[in-house]
mmCIF file of N, CA and C in Angstrom:
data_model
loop_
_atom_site.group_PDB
_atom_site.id
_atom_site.type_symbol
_atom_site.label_atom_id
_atom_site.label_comp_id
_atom_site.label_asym_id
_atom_site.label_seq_id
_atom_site.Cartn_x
_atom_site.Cartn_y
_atom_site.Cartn_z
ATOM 1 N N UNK A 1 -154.495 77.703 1.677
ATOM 2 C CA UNK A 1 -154.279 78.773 2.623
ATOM 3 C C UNK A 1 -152.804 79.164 2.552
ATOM 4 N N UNK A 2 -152.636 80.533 2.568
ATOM 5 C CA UNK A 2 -151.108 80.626 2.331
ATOM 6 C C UNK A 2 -150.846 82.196 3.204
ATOM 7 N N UNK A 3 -149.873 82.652 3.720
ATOM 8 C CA UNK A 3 -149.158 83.515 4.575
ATOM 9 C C UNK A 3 -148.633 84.504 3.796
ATOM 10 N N UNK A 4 -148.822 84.143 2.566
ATOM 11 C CA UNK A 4 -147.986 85.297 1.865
ATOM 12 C C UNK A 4 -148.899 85.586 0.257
ATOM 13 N N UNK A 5 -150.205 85.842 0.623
ATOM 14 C CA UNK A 5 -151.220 85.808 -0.360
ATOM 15 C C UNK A 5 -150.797 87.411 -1.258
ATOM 16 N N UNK A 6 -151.277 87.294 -2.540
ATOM 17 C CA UNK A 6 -151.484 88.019 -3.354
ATOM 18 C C UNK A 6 -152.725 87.818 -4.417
ATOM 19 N N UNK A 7 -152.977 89.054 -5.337
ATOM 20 C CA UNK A 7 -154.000 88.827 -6.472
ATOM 21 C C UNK A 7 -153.089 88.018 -7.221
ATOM 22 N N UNK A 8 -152.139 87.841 -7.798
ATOM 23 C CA UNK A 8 -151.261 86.921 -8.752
ATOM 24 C C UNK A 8 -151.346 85.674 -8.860
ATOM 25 N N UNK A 9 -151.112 85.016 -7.549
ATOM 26 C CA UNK A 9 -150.805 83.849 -6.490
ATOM 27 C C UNK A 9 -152.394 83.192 -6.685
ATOM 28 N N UNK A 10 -152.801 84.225 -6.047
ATOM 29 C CA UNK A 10 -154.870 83.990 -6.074
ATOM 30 C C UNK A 10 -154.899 83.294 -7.311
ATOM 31 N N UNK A 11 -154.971 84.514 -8.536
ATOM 32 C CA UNK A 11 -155.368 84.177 -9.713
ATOM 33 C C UNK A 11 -154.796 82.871 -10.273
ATOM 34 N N UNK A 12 -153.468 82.677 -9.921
ATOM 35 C CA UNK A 12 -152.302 81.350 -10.385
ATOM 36 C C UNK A 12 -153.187 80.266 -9.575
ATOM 37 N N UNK A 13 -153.817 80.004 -8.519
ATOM 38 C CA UNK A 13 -154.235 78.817 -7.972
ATOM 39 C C UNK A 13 -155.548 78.435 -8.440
ATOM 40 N N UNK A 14 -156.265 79.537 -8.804
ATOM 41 C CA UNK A 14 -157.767 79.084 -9.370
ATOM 42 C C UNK A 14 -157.287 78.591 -11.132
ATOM 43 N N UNK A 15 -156.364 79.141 -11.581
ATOM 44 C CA UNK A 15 -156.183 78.451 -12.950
ATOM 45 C C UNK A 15 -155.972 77.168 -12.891
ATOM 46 N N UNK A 16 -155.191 76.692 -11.711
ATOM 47 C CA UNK A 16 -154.847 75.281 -11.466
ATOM 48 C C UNK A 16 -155.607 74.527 -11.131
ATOM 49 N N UNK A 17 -157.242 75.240 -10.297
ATOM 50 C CA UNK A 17 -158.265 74.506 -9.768
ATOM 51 C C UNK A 17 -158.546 74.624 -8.403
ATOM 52 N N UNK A 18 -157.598 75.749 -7.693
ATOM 53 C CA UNK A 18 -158.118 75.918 -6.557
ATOM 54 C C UNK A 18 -159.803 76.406 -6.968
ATOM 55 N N UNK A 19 -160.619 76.264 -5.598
ATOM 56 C CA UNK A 19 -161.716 76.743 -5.524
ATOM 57 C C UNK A 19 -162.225 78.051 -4.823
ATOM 58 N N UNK A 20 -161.062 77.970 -4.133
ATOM 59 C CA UNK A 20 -160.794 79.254 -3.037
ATOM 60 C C UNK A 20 -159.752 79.420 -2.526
ATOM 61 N N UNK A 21 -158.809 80.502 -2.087
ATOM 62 C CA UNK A 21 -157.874 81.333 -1.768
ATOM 63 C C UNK A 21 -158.001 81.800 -0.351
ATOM 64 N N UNK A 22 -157.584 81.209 0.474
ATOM 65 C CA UNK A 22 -157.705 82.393 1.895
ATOM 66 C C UNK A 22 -156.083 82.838 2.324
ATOM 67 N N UNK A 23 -155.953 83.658 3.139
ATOM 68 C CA UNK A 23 -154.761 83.895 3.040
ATOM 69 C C UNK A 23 -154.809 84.111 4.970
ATOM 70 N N UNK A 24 -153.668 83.481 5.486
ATOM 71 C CA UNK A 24 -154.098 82.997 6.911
ATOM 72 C C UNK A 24 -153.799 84.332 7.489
ATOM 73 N N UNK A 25 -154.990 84.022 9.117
ATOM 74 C CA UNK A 25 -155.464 85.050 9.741
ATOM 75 C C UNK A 25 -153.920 85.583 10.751
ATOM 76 N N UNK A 26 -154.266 86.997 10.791
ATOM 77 C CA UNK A 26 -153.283 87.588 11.699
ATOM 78 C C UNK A 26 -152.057 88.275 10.160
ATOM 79 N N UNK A 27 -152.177 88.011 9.463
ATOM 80 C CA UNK A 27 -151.844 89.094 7.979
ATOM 81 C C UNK A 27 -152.415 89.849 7.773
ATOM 82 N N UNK A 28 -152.273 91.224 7.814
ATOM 83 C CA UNK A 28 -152.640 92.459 7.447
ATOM 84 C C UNK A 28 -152.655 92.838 5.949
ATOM 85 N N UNK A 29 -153.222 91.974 5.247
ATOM 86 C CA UNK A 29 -153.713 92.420 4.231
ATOM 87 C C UNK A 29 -154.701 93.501 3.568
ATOM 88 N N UNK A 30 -154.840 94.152 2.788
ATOM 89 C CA UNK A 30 -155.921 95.101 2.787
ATOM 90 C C UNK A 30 -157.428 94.108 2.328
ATOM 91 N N UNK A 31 -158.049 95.189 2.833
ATOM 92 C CA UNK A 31 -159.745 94.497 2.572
ATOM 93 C C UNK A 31 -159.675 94.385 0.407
ATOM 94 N N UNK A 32 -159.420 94.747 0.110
ATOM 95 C CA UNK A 32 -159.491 94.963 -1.254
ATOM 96 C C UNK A 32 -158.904 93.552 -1.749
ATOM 97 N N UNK A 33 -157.750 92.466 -1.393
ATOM 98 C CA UNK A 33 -157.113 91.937 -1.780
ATOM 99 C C UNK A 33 -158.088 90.336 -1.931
ATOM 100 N N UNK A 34 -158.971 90.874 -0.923
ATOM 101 C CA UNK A 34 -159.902 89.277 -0.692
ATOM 102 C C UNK A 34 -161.241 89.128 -2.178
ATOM 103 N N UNK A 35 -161.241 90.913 -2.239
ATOM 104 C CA UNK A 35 -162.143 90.856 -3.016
ATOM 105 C C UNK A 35 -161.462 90.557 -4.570
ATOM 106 N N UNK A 36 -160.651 91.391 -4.696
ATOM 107 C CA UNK A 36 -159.565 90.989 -5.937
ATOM 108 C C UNK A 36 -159.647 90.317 -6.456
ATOM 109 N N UNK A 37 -159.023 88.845 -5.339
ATOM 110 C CA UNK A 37 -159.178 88.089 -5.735
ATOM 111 C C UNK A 37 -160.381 87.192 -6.042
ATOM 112 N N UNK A 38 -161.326 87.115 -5.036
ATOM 113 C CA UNK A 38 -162.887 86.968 -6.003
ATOM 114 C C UNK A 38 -163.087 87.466 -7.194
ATOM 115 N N UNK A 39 -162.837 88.243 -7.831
ATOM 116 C CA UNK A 39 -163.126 89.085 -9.165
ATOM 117 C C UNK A 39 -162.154 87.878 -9.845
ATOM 118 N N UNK A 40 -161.256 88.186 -9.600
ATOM 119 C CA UNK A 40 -159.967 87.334 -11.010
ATOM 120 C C UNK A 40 -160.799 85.688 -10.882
ATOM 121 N N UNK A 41 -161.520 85.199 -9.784
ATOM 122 C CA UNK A 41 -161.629 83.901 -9.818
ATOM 123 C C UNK A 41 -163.216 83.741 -10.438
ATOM 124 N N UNK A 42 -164.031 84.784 -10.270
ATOM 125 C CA UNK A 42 -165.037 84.977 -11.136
ATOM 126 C C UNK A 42 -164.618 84.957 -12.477
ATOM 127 N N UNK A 43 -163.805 86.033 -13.008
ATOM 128 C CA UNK A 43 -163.537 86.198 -14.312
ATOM 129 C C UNK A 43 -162.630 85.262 -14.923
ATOM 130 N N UNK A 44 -162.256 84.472 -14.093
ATOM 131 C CA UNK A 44 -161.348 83.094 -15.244
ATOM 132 C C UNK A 44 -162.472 82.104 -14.843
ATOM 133 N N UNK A 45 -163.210 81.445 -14.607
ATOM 134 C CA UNK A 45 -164.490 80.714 -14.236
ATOM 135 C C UNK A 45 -165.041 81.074 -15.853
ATOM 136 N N UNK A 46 -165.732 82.287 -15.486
ATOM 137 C CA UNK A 46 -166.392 83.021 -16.786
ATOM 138 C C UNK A 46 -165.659 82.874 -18.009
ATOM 139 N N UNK A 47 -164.628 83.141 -18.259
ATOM 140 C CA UNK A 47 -163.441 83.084 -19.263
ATOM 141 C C UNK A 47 -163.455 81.466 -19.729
ATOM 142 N N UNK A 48 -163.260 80.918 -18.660
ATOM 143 C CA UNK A 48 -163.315 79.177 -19.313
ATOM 144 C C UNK A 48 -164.562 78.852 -19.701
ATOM 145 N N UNK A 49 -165.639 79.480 -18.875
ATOM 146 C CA UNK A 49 -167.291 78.884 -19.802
ATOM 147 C C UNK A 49 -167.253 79.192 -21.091
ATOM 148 N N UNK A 50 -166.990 80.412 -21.176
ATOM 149 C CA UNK A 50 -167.346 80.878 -22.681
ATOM 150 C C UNK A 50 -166.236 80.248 -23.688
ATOM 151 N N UNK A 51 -165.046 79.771 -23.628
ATOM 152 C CA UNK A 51 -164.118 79.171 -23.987
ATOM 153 C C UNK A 51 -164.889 77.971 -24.220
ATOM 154 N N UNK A 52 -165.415 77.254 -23.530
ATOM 155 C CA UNK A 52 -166.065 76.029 -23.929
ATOM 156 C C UNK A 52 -167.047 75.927 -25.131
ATOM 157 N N UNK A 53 -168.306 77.117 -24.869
ATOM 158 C CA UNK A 53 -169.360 77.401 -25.372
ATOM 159 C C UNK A 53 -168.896 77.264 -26.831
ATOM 160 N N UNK A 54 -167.464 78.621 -26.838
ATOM 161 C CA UNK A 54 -167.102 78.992 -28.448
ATOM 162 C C UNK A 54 -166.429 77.285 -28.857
ATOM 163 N N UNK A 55 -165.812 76.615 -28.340
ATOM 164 C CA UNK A 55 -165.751 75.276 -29.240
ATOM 165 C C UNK A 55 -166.723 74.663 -29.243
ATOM 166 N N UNK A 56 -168.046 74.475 -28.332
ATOM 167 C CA UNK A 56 -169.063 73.687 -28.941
ATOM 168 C C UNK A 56 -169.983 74.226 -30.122
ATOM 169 N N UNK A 57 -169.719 75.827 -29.821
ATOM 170 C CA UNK A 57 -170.580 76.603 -31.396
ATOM 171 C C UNK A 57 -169.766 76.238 -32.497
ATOM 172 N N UNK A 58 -168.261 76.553 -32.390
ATOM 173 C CA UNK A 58 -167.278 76.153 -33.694
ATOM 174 C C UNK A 58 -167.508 75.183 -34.487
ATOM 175 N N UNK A 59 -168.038 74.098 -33.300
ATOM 176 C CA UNK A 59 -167.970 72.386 -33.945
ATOM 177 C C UNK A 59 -169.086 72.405 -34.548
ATOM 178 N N UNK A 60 -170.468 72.940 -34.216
ATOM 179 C CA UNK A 60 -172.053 72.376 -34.712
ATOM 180 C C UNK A 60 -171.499 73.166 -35.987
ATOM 181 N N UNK A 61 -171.264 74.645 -35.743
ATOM 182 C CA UNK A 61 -170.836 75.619 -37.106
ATOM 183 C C UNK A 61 -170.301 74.668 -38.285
ATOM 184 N N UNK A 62 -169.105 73.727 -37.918
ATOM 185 C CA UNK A 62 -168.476 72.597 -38.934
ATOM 186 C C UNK A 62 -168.694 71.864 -39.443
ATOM 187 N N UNK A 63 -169.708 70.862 -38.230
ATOM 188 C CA UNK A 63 -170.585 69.835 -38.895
ATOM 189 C C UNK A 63 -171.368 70.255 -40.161
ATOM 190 N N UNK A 64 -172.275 71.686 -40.175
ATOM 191 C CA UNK A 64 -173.191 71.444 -41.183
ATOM 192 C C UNK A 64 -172.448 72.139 -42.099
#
């Protein structure tokens, strides 16, 4: 939870492993910023699956 939230900040804590981002109540943030950041934490989630996927295809690809 942090007072001085951004999409940046957002995105910087889910790379590290946050799971979620709130940004504390009584900040006037815009409605857009909550969703934002859902999107960037969807799309690096997504970004690391497929990151995985392509080294486990790379490797079977090697073996044979």
């Amino acid at each position: 939870m942090t007072a001085w939230g951004s999409v940046e900040l957002a995105v910087e804590a889910m790379r590290r492993g946050a799971r979620d981002f709130i940004q504390k109540l009584g900040q006037r943030a815009p409605v857009g910023h909550s969703q934002n950041a859902n999107r960037a934490g969807r799309a690096l989630r997504k970004g690391q699956r497929l990151e995985e996927e392509n080294r486990a295809l790379r490797a079977s690809v090697f073996r044979n």
